[in-house]
Amino acid sequence: MILHTDGQTIEDLRIFGKGDSSGIYDLYNHTFTRGGEVVLREMFTSPLSDKEQINRRIGIIEHFARLSTAFPFNAALFDMAEKYLLHAGEHPKNATHQPALSEKEIFNGVTAVIELIQGVKKFIESKEIAGLAAYAQEREGMLLLLEDPAFEPALKEKGKGKLPYAAVAAYDILFRARERTKIERLLGYIYYLDVYLSVAKVANDRKLVFPTALDKGQCTLKLEGVYHPGLKNPIGNTIAMNAGLNLIFLTGANMAGKSTFLRSLSTAMYVAHMGFPVAAKSMEFSVMDGIYTTINLPDNLGIGASHFYAEVLRVKKVATELNSGKSLFIIFDELFRGTNVKDAHEATVAITNAFAGKKNSLFIISSHIVEAGEELRQRPEIGFQYLPTRMNGHTPEYTYTLEQGITGDRHGMIIIRNEGILETLKNGRKRR
């Protein structure tokens, strides 16, 4: 089962980098093979929505992290093997327009495949891996492939000296024609292993923690010390939600850290649904059907839509998903910022009240409209937290640490005055 999400959420969380800017994918990508990179990207594109699958993947990576298992293959072998296997082999139905392989390329490809086959056998029969219950399914799959009598000669090769021409030709027919599918399946196992081991190393290097997935529908979220994995000196925050407290109304002045916190939280939820370690001290979460965030919502110029109308369409999409009975994790940063204060106030109160009634989903709504928060206090399902600002003379300072309640902090004019904008407009430049 796959977690429902969309392009807006992928963009909000910066899952994939753009240009010189790296994404969450890049933080986890320390794979050795091109195939591993492809598998990792697929995992980031399609998070899981099944507790057993999520916890099984968590278990595999966690065990490899505990063992500090290194990737057991020479990455250069994959370049030779993949180039070799890309060519069609003996079957006309597999014919391609690619140039034929040279004798040297065929020899390199055959020897690379033999070395990989032998390497897999050695790896899965090692004491550490043979006793690793979490990896048993993958291990048995590889073992079943290697038990095929067709691979017996390759497993018996001593690896000393140059293979005779007749042996290379026989192996070439075996690998690229008769058993090509099995070789590709074996490589597929290695690509997944590459991902598991590289993510396990990231967990150790970055001191990430392994979450625990709970049953869907419980609506439980317990996160201690969550932070954004891309920050150099992060400040962690703790949050707890459940069916009785399924919505948090978040306030705070500009620059107080609301958007960063929302990205930290939603990134942890997204990555946890992949079965990956997260940037936090601990995490338990009920599996959700979908995650939708609205942090940087662009105007839809293609249909001539204003920012406010784009917000309305976004809320409508979320409402439709909720109405289908799905358990969703929803974040709205500055709900209805694209309209006047009166309409934004009324709309924020109405939509937040409606969201709070959806007991099988979790919501975080941030807003500058503190009056809306005061009006929502009557709902026991709504919790109120804020990111404070402390004034040091005329200079605002930020703790980036959640506190309970609603804040009326507004420091926009202080920042404008500190920057000397009005003085610049009046006198031409800011006086020093």
Tab-separated table of C-alpha atoms in Angstrom:
chain	number	residue	atom	x	y	z
A	1	MET	CA	0.000	0.000	0.000
A	2	ILE	CA	1.324	3.413	-1.030
A	3	LEU	CA	0.956	6.667	0.905
A	4	HIS	CA	-1.111	9.276	-0.950
A	5	THR	CA	0.604	12.622	-1.502
A	6	ASP	CA	1.082	15.103	-4.327
A	7	GLY	CA	3.500	17.411	-6.104
A	8	GLN	CA	2.726	20.332	-3.806
A	9	THR	CA	3.808	18.312	-0.775
A	10	ILE	CA	6.925	16.982	-2.528
A	11	GLU	CA	7.802	20.587	-3.393
A	12	ASP	CA	7.024	21.935	0.086
A	13	LEU	CA	9.265	19.372	1.761
A	14	ARG	CA	11.988	19.776	-0.876
A	15	ILE	CA	12.201	16.030	-1.239
A	16	PHE	CA	14.278	16.396	-4.397
A	17	GLY	CA	16.851	19.108	-4.930
A	18	LYS	CA	16.794	21.823	-7.559
A	19	GLY	CA	19.905	23.198	-9.205
A	20	ASP	CA	22.531	23.826	-6.527
A	21	SER	CA	20.018	23.208	-3.744
A	22	SER	CA	20.014	19.672	-2.356
A	23	GLY	CA	16.881	17.885	-1.179
A	24	ILE	CA	16.014	15.320	1.479
A	25	TYR	CA	16.742	12.579	-1.066
A	26	ASP	CA	20.329	13.812	-1.364
A	27	LEU	CA	20.842	13.644	2.416
A	28	TYR	CA	19.992	9.925	2.382
A	29	ASN	CA	21.644	9.054	-0.928
A	30	HIS	CA	25.024	7.445	-0.318
A	31	THR	CA	24.401	4.501	-2.611
A	32	PHE	CA	27.222	2.799	-4.517
A	33	THR	CA	25.251	1.737	-7.600
A	34	ARG	CA	23.112	3.456	-10.192
A	35	GLY	CA	20.470	0.804	-9.585
A	36	GLY	CA	20.505	1.664	-5.881
A	37	GLU	CA	19.956	5.332	-6.727
A	38	VAL	CA	16.947	4.396	-8.836
A	39	VAL	CA	15.477	2.256	-6.044
A	40	LEU	CA	16.043	5.031	-3.487
A	41	ARG	CA	14.307	7.590	-5.709
A	42	GLU	CA	11.353	5.219	-6.139
A	43	MET	CA	11.128	4.861	-2.350
A	44	PHE	CA	11.058	8.637	-1.949
A	45	THR	CA	8.394	8.928	-4.632
A	46	SER	CA	6.219	6.177	-3.163
A	47	PRO	CA	6.219	6.080	0.677
A	48	LEU	CA	4.404	3.160	2.289
A	49	SER	CA	1.017	3.074	3.992
A	50	ASP	CA	1.148	-0.360	5.592
A	51	LYS	CA	2.364	-0.864	9.165
A	52	GLU	CA	3.934	-4.265	8.557
A	53	GLN	CA	5.838	-3.150	5.467
A	54	ILE	CA	7.070	0.019	7.182
A	55	ASN	CA	8.223	-1.750	10.349
A	56	ARG	CA	9.865	-4.531	8.334
A	57	ARG	CA	11.948	-2.026	6.373
A	58	ILE	CA	12.763	-0.141	9.582
A	59	GLY	CA	13.877	-3.428	11.128
A	60	ILE	CA	16.193	-4.263	8.225
A	61	ILE	CA	17.902	-0.871	8.170
A	62	GLU	CA	18.118	-0.704	11.964
A	63	HIS	CA	19.847	-4.098	12.157
A	64	PHE	CA	22.342	-3.139	9.452
A	65	ALA	CA	22.986	0.135	11.301
A	66	ARG	CA	23.627	-1.736	14.529
A	67	LEU	CA	26.067	-4.060	12.752
A	68	SER	CA	27.665	-1.187	10.762
A	69	THR	CA	27.554	-3.517	7.749
A	70	ALA	CA	29.592	-2.267	4.797
A	71	PHE	CA	28.539	-2.688	1.158
A	72	PRO	CA	30.177	-6.032	0.292
A	73	PHE	CA	30.806	-5.458	-3.422
A	74	ASN	CA	33.204	-3.488	-5.574
A	75	ALA	CA	31.028	-0.783	-7.137
A	76	ALA	CA	33.079	-0.917	-10.363
A	77	LEU	CA	31.712	-4.426	-10.996
A	78	PHE	CA	28.261	-2.979	-11.551
A	79	ASP	CA	29.423	-0.677	-14.336
A	80	MET	CA	30.801	-3.648	-16.245
A	81	ALA	CA	27.890	-5.967	-15.463
A	82	GLU	CA	25.179	-3.406	-16.264
A	83	LYS	CA	26.786	-2.353	-19.556
A	84	TYR	CA	27.124	-6.012	-20.454
A	85	LEU	CA	23.532	-6.935	-19.573
A	86	LEU	CA	22.079	-3.924	-21.404
A	87	HIS	CA	22.933	-5.630	-24.672
A	88	ALA	CA	20.391	-8.100	-25.876
A	89	GLY	CA	22.338	-11.311	-26.035
A	90	GLU	CA	21.403	-14.154	-28.305
A	91	HIS	CA	17.623	-13.766	-28.627
A	92	PRO	CA	16.414	-11.844	-31.719
A	93	LYS	CA	13.368	-10.655	-29.778
A	94	ASN	CA	15.779	-8.809	-27.475
A	95	ALA	CA	17.716	-7.219	-30.332
A	96	THR	CA	18.684	-3.575	-29.962
A	97	HIS	CA	20.325	-0.956	-32.157
A	98	GLN	CA	23.232	-0.599	-29.749
A	99	PRO	CA	26.742	-1.344	-31.041
A	100	ALA	CA	27.835	-4.910	-30.450
A	101	LEU	CA	30.024	-5.563	-27.439
A	102	SER	CA	33.709	-6.127	-28.023
A	103	GLU	CA	35.385	-9.336	-26.884
A	104	LYS	CA	36.965	-7.425	-24.000
A	105	GLU	CA	33.580	-6.016	-22.891
A	106	ILE	CA	32.028	-9.482	-23.023
A	107	PHE	CA	34.921	-10.894	-20.994
A	108	ASN	CA	34.673	-8.073	-18.439
A	109	GLY	CA	30.902	-8.495	-18.231
A	110	VAL	CA	31.063	-12.264	-17.756
A	111	THR	CA	33.763	-12.047	-15.078
A	112	ALA	CA	31.872	-9.221	-13.306
A	113	VAL	CA	28.668	-11.276	-13.183
A	114	ILE	CA	30.576	-14.315	-11.886
A	115	GLU	CA	32.196	-12.200	-9.173
A	116	LEU	CA	28.817	-10.735	-8.183
A	117	ILE	CA	27.206	-14.184	-8.011
A	118	GLN	CA	30.008	-15.450	-5.805
A	119	GLY	CA	29.899	-12.273	-3.705
A	120	VAL	CA	26.170	-12.668	-3.064
A	121	LYS	CA	26.678	-16.281	-2.016
A	122	LYS	CA	29.437	-15.327	0.397
A	123	PHE	CA	27.424	-12.422	1.823
A	124	ILE	CA	24.184	-14.299	2.504
A	125	GLU	CA	26.060	-17.254	4.028
A	126	SER	CA	28.049	-15.067	6.414
A	127	LYS	CA	27.249	-15.563	10.088
A	128	GLU	CA	25.964	-12.013	10.562
A	129	ILE	CA	23.506	-12.144	7.666
A	130	ALA	CA	22.396	-15.756	8.119
A	131	GLY	CA	21.198	-14.902	11.629
A	132	LEU	CA	19.508	-11.625	10.681
A	133	ALA	CA	15.770	-12.340	10.993
A	134	ALA	CA	14.700	-8.958	9.583
A	135	TYR	CA	16.520	-9.708	6.314
A	136	ALA	CA	15.372	-13.332	6.043
A	137	GLN	CA	12.908	-12.744	3.197
A	138	GLU	CA	15.503	-11.104	0.935
A	139	ARG	CA	18.160	-13.633	1.911
A	140	GLU	CA	15.899	-16.560	1.039
A	141	GLY	CA	15.022	-14.965	-2.291
A	142	MET	CA	18.694	-14.640	-3.242
A	143	LEU	CA	19.479	-18.131	-1.979
A	144	LEU	CA	16.687	-19.589	-4.107
A	145	LEU	CA	18.101	-17.926	-7.209
A	146	LEU	CA	21.622	-19.148	-6.496
A	147	GLU	CA	20.439	-22.727	-5.930
A	148	ASP	CA	19.511	-22.948	-9.608
A	149	PRO	CA	21.797	-25.638	-11.135
A	150	ALA	CA	22.593	-23.226	-13.989
A	151	PHE	CA	24.716	-21.111	-11.653
A	152	GLU	CA	26.703	-24.019	-10.210
A	153	PRO	CA	29.661	-23.607	-12.639
A	154	ALA	CA	29.900	-19.873	-11.860
A	155	LEU	CA	29.926	-20.558	-8.127
A	156	LYS	CA	32.762	-23.081	-8.591
A	157	GLU	CA	35.019	-20.737	-10.571
A	158	LYS	CA	38.263	-20.167	-8.676
A	159	GLY	CA	38.822	-16.659	-9.979
A	160	LYS	CA	42.478	-17.334	-10.768
A	161	GLY	CA	43.780	-16.923	-14.273
A	162	LYS	CA	41.969	-15.888	-17.427
A	163	LEU	CA	38.847	-17.762	-18.476
A	164	PRO	CA	39.300	-19.629	-21.758
A	165	TYR	CA	37.396	-18.340	-24.771
A	166	ALA	CA	35.039	-21.333	-24.816
A	167	ALA	CA	34.080	-20.765	-21.156
A	168	VAL	CA	33.444	-17.045	-21.748
A	169	ALA	CA	31.225	-17.877	-24.736
A	170	ALA	CA	29.264	-20.447	-22.708
A	171	TYR	CA	28.789	-18.058	-19.795
A	172	ASP	CA	27.779	-15.302	-22.208
A	173	ILE	CA	24.919	-17.424	-23.560
A	174	LEU	CA	23.948	-18.393	-19.998
A	175	PHE	CA	23.973	-14.865	-18.573
A	176	ARG	CA	22.578	-12.793	-21.433
A	177	ALA	CA	20.163	-15.271	-22.955
A	178	ARG	CA	19.070	-18.255	-20.900
A	179	GLU	CA	19.220	-16.849	-17.350
A	180	ARG	CA	19.251	-13.119	-17.951
A	181	THR	CA	16.010	-12.573	-15.988
A	182	LYS	CA	17.413	-14.342	-12.938
A	183	ILE	CA	20.623	-12.316	-13.116
A	184	GLU	CA	18.579	-9.115	-13.224
A	185	ARG	CA	16.508	-10.258	-10.235
A	186	LEU	CA	19.707	-10.956	-8.334
A	187	LEU	CA	20.961	-7.455	-9.178
A	188	GLY	CA	17.627	-6.104	-7.973
A	189	TYR	CA	18.244	-7.642	-4.533
A	190	ILE	CA	21.697	-6.056	-4.489
A	191	TYR	CA	20.257	-2.630	-5.359
A	192	TYR	CA	17.873	-2.844	-2.412
A	193	LEU	CA	20.737	-4.004	-0.209
A	194	ASP	CA	22.719	-0.981	-1.407
A	195	VAL	CA	19.880	1.302	-0.254
A	196	TYR	CA	19.499	-0.412	3.119
A	197	LEU	CA	23.211	-0.239	3.877
A	198	SER	CA	23.655	3.340	2.708
A	199	VAL	CA	20.660	4.562	4.730
A	200	ALA	CA	21.935	2.614	7.750
A	201	LYS	CA	25.255	4.460	7.433
A	202	VAL	CA	23.427	7.793	7.207
A	203	ALA	CA	21.531	6.893	10.382
A	204	ASN	CA	24.786	6.217	12.200
A	205	ASP	CA	26.647	9.231	10.829
A	206	ARG	CA	23.826	11.702	11.477
A	207	LYS	CA	22.556	10.032	14.668
A	208	LEU	CA	19.040	9.576	13.280
A	209	VAL	CA	16.494	7.443	15.134
A	210	PHE	CA	14.287	4.611	13.956
A	211	PRO	CA	10.551	5.280	14.363
A	212	THR	CA	7.850	2.798	15.330
A	213	ALA	CA	4.778	2.521	13.113
A	214	LEU	CA	1.453	1.945	14.882
A	215	ASP	CA	-1.901	0.736	13.572
A	216	LYS	CA	-3.710	2.942	11.121
A	217	GLY	CA	-6.690	4.771	12.593
A	218	GLN	CA	-5.246	5.248	16.089
A	219	CYS	CA	-4.311	8.823	15.197
A	220	THR	CA	-1.263	8.816	17.460
A	221	LEU	CA	1.846	10.918	16.966
A	222	LYS	CA	4.647	11.179	19.514
A	223	LEU	CA	7.749	13.030	18.395
A	224	GLU	CA	10.531	14.027	20.751
A	225	GLY	CA	13.230	16.436	19.658
A	226	VAL	CA	12.230	16.578	15.997
A	227	TYR	CA	14.357	18.823	13.790
A	228	HIS	CA	15.033	19.396	10.119
A	229	PRO	CA	17.817	17.094	8.851
A	230	GLY	CA	19.165	19.806	6.556
A	231	LEU	CA	20.018	22.266	9.364
A	232	LYS	CA	23.578	22.515	10.726
A	233	ASN	CA	22.641	23.591	14.259
A	234	PRO	CA	19.023	22.482	14.688
A	235	ILE	CA	16.822	23.034	17.722
A	236	GLY	CA	14.522	20.083	18.382
A	237	ASN	CA	10.871	20.282	19.370
A	238	THR	CA	8.521	17.798	20.990
A	239	ILE	CA	4.941	17.249	19.954
A	240	ALA	CA	2.193	14.758	20.851
A	241	MET	CA	-1.164	14.304	19.125
A	242	ASN	CA	-4.009	11.792	19.294
A	243	ALA	CA	-7.684	11.371	18.417
A	244	GLY	CA	-8.673	13.546	21.375
A	245	LEU	CA	-6.212	16.272	20.375
A	246	ASN	CA	-5.992	15.974	16.626
A	247	LEU	CA	-5.383	19.594	15.643
A	248	ILE	CA	-2.715	22.087	16.684
A	249	PHE	CA	-3.202	25.795	16.078
A	250	LEU	CA	0.281	27.280	15.764
A	251	THR	CA	1.073	30.987	16.150
A	252	GLY	CA	4.228	33.058	16.138
A	253	ALA	CA	5.697	36.191	14.621
A	254	ASN	CA	7.433	36.282	11.250
A	255	MET	CA	10.890	34.659	11.410
A	256	ALA	CA	9.997	32.843	14.657
A	257	GLY	CA	10.455	29.477	12.894
A	258	LYS	CA	6.921	28.297	12.106
A	259	SER	CA	7.629	27.178	8.540
A	260	THR	CA	10.854	25.432	9.520
A	261	PHE	CA	9.072	23.559	12.313
A	262	LEU	CA	6.272	22.529	9.965
A	263	ARG	CA	8.806	21.247	7.431
A	264	SER	CA	10.683	19.397	10.180
A	265	LEU	CA	7.505	17.707	11.382
A	266	SER	CA	6.103	16.815	7.975
A	267	THR	CA	9.503	15.614	6.723
A	268	ALA	CA	9.747	13.257	9.705
A	269	MET	CA	6.260	11.923	8.973
A	270	TYR	CA	7.022	11.493	5.276
A	271	VAL	CA	10.378	9.761	5.832
A	272	ALA	CA	8.936	7.569	8.608
A	273	HIS	CA	6.334	6.275	6.147
A	274	MET	CA	9.242	5.211	3.930
A	275	GLY	CA	10.541	3.051	6.782
A	276	PHE	CA	13.633	5.266	7.116
A	277	PRO	CA	15.308	6.746	10.210
A	278	VAL	CA	14.250	10.293	11.092
A	279	ALA	CA	15.803	13.454	12.523
A	280	ALA	CA	14.511	13.261	16.091
A	281	LYS	CA	15.213	11.707	19.498
A	282	SER	CA	12.249	9.315	19.286
A	283	MET	CA	9.115	8.807	17.195
A	284	GLU	CA	5.910	6.760	17.280
A	285	PHE	CA	3.235	7.335	14.670
A	286	SER	CA	0.006	5.857	13.438
A	287	VAL	CA	0.263	4.967	9.779
A	288	MET	CA	-1.709	7.396	7.629
A	289	ASP	CA	-3.338	7.025	4.222
A	290	GLY	CA	-1.895	10.306	3.006
A	291	ILE	CA	0.173	13.397	3.746
A	292	TYR	CA	-0.679	16.802	2.300
A	293	THR	CA	1.136	20.028	3.111
A	294	THR	CA	0.573	23.606	2.021
A	295	ILE	CA	3.623	25.663	2.931
A	296	ASN	CA	4.682	27.451	-0.254
A	297	LEU	CA	1.530	27.565	-2.364
A	298	PRO	CA	2.092	29.403	-5.664
A	299	ASP	CA	-0.488	31.414	-7.579
A	300	ASN	CA	-1.959	29.380	-10.427
A	301	LEU	CA	-1.297	31.803	-13.258
A	302	GLY	CA	-2.143	29.156	-15.822
A	303	ILE	CA	-5.830	29.400	-14.930
A	304	GLY	CA	-5.673	33.024	-13.884
A	305	ALA	CA	-6.168	32.107	-10.207
A	306	SER	CA	-5.201	34.473	-7.400
A	307	HIS	CA	-3.289	33.240	-4.376
A	308	PHE	CA	-6.504	33.164	-2.369
A	309	TYR	CA	-8.309	31.090	-4.966
A	310	ALA	CA	-5.332	28.722	-5.106
A	311	GLU	CA	-5.724	28.332	-1.322
A	312	VAL	CA	-9.436	27.650	-1.696
A	313	LEU	CA	-8.759	24.968	-4.304
A	314	ARG	CA	-6.155	23.412	-2.029
A	315	VAL	CA	-8.560	23.283	0.914
A	316	LYS	CA	-11.215	21.819	-1.396
A	317	LYS	CA	-8.846	19.047	-2.495
A	318	VAL	CA	-8.025	18.180	1.123
A	319	ALA	CA	-11.722	18.248	2.057
A	320	THR	CA	-12.510	15.822	-0.755
A	321	GLU	CA	-9.800	13.423	0.442
A	322	LEU	CA	-11.022	13.665	4.028
A	323	ASN	CA	-14.598	13.040	2.966
A	324	SER	CA	-13.551	9.719	1.444
A	325	GLY	CA	-12.743	8.480	4.958
A	326	LYS	CA	-8.952	8.481	4.651
A	327	SER	CA	-6.656	9.073	7.617
A	328	LEU	CA	-4.573	12.063	6.607
A	329	PHE	CA	-1.773	14.180	8.006
A	330	ILE	CA	-2.497	17.763	6.949
A	331	ILE	CA	-0.441	20.942	7.318
A	332	PHE	CA	-1.499	24.449	6.345
A	333	ASP	CA	1.036	27.231	6.897
A	334	GLU	CA	-0.714	30.616	7.170
A	335	LEU	CA	-4.159	29.493	6.087
A	336	PHE	CA	-5.907	32.037	3.834
A	337	ARG	CA	-3.076	34.526	3.786
A	338	GLY	CA	-4.206	35.628	0.335
A	339	THR	CA	-7.326	37.530	1.435
A	340	ASN	CA	-8.300	40.362	3.782
A	341	VAL	CA	-8.080	39.943	7.547
A	342	LYS	CA	-11.853	39.707	8.124
A	343	ASP	CA	-12.416	36.987	5.530
A	344	ALA	CA	-9.269	35.175	6.603
A	345	HIS	CA	-10.454	35.215	10.221
A	346	GLU	CA	-13.899	33.829	9.425
A	347	ALA	CA	-12.569	31.243	6.966
A	348	THR	CA	-9.806	30.091	9.329
A	349	VAL	CA	-12.253	29.542	12.192
A	350	ALA	CA	-14.778	27.722	9.977
A	351	ILE	CA	-12.269	25.425	8.270
A	352	THR	CA	-10.304	24.705	11.465
A	353	ASN	CA	-13.499	23.740	13.300
A	354	ALA	CA	-14.433	21.430	10.448
A	355	PHE	CA	-10.983	19.822	10.397
A	356	ALA	CA	-11.092	19.223	14.166
A	357	GLY	CA	-14.186	17.063	13.654
A	358	LYS	CA	-12.241	14.569	11.527
A	359	LYS	CA	-11.088	12.307	14.364
A	360	ASN	CA	-9.117	9.898	12.183
A	361	SER	CA	-6.775	12.596	10.830
A	362	LEU	CA	-4.152	14.964	12.234
A	363	PHE	CA	-3.830	18.666	11.422
A	364	ILE	CA	-1.383	21.516	12.051
A	365	ILE	CA	-2.702	24.976	11.146
A	366	SER	CA	-0.434	27.993	11.525
A	367	SER	CA	-1.831	31.509	11.515
A	368	HIS	CA	-1.014	35.137	12.302
A	369	ILE	CA	-4.659	35.703	13.202
A	370	VAL	CA	-4.470	35.204	16.955
A	371	GLU	CA	-8.092	36.323	17.320
A	372	ALA	CA	-9.110	33.202	15.415
A	373	GLY	CA	-7.187	31.147	17.938
A	374	GLU	CA	-9.044	32.745	20.851
A	375	GLU	CA	-12.333	31.887	19.165
A	376	LEU	CA	-11.251	28.241	18.716
A	377	ARG	CA	-10.369	27.674	22.375
A	378	GLN	CA	-13.785	26.153	23.075
A	379	ARG	CA	-12.863	23.028	21.061
A	380	PRO	CA	-11.143	20.394	23.273
A	381	GLU	CA	-9.700	18.678	20.185
A	382	ILE	CA	-7.595	21.741	19.383
A	383	GLY	CA	-4.251	22.363	21.061
A	384	PHE	CA	-2.488	25.719	20.977
A	385	GLN	CA	1.236	26.167	20.642
A	386	TYR	CA	3.452	29.031	19.605
A	387	LEU	CA	7.028	29.904	18.769
A	388	PRO	CA	8.011	32.886	20.918
A	389	THR	CA	9.970	36.046	20.278
A	390	ARG	CA	12.059	37.640	23.007
A	391	MET	CA	12.921	41.324	22.700
A	392	ASN	CA	16.527	42.324	23.420
A	393	GLY	CA	16.030	46.071	23.473
A	394	HIS	CA	14.709	46.834	19.999
A	395	THR	CA	16.022	43.588	18.530
A	396	PRO	CA	13.797	40.491	18.327
A	397	GLU	CA	15.415	37.179	19.263
A	398	TYR	CA	13.934	33.755	18.595
A	399	THR	CA	14.111	30.593	20.686
A	400	TYR	CA	12.673	28.301	17.960
A	401	THR	CA	11.224	26.235	20.825
A	402	LEU	CA	7.512	25.462	21.080
A	403	GLU	CA	5.514	26.742	24.038
A	404	GLN	CA	1.898	26.156	25.036
A	405	GLY	CA	-0.681	28.818	24.241
A	406	ILE	CA	-1.279	31.590	21.731
A	407	THR	CA	1.079	34.491	21.134
A	408	GLY	CA	0.227	37.970	19.980
A	409	ASP	CA	3.840	38.697	19.004
A	410	ARG	CA	3.968	41.125	16.084
A	411	HIS	CA	7.344	42.563	15.245
A	412	GLY	CA	7.030	43.421	11.577
A	413	MET	CA	7.298	47.192	12.121
A	414	ILE	CA	10.245	46.741	14.485
A	415	ILE	CA	12.139	44.821	11.805
A	416	ILE	CA	11.205	47.442	9.188
A	417	ARG	CA	12.485	50.233	11.452
A	418	ASN	CA	15.639	48.301	12.339
A	419	GLU	CA	16.400	47.955	8.645
A	420	GLY	CA	15.991	51.726	8.171
A	421	ILE	CA	13.539	51.364	5.307
A	422	LEU	CA	11.464	54.408	6.247
A	423	GLU	CA	14.601	56.480	6.788
A	424	THR	CA	15.931	55.367	3.416
A	425	LEU	CA	12.691	56.404	1.709
A	426	LYS	CA	12.779	59.770	3.475
A	427	ASN	CA	16.471	60.671	3.333
A	428	GLY	CA	17.811	58.493	0.573
A	429	ARG	CA	19.879	56.181	2.775
A	430	LYS	CA	20.003	54.795	6.272
A	431	ARG	CA	22.156	56.729	8.704
A	432	ARG	CA	24.900	54.743	10.402
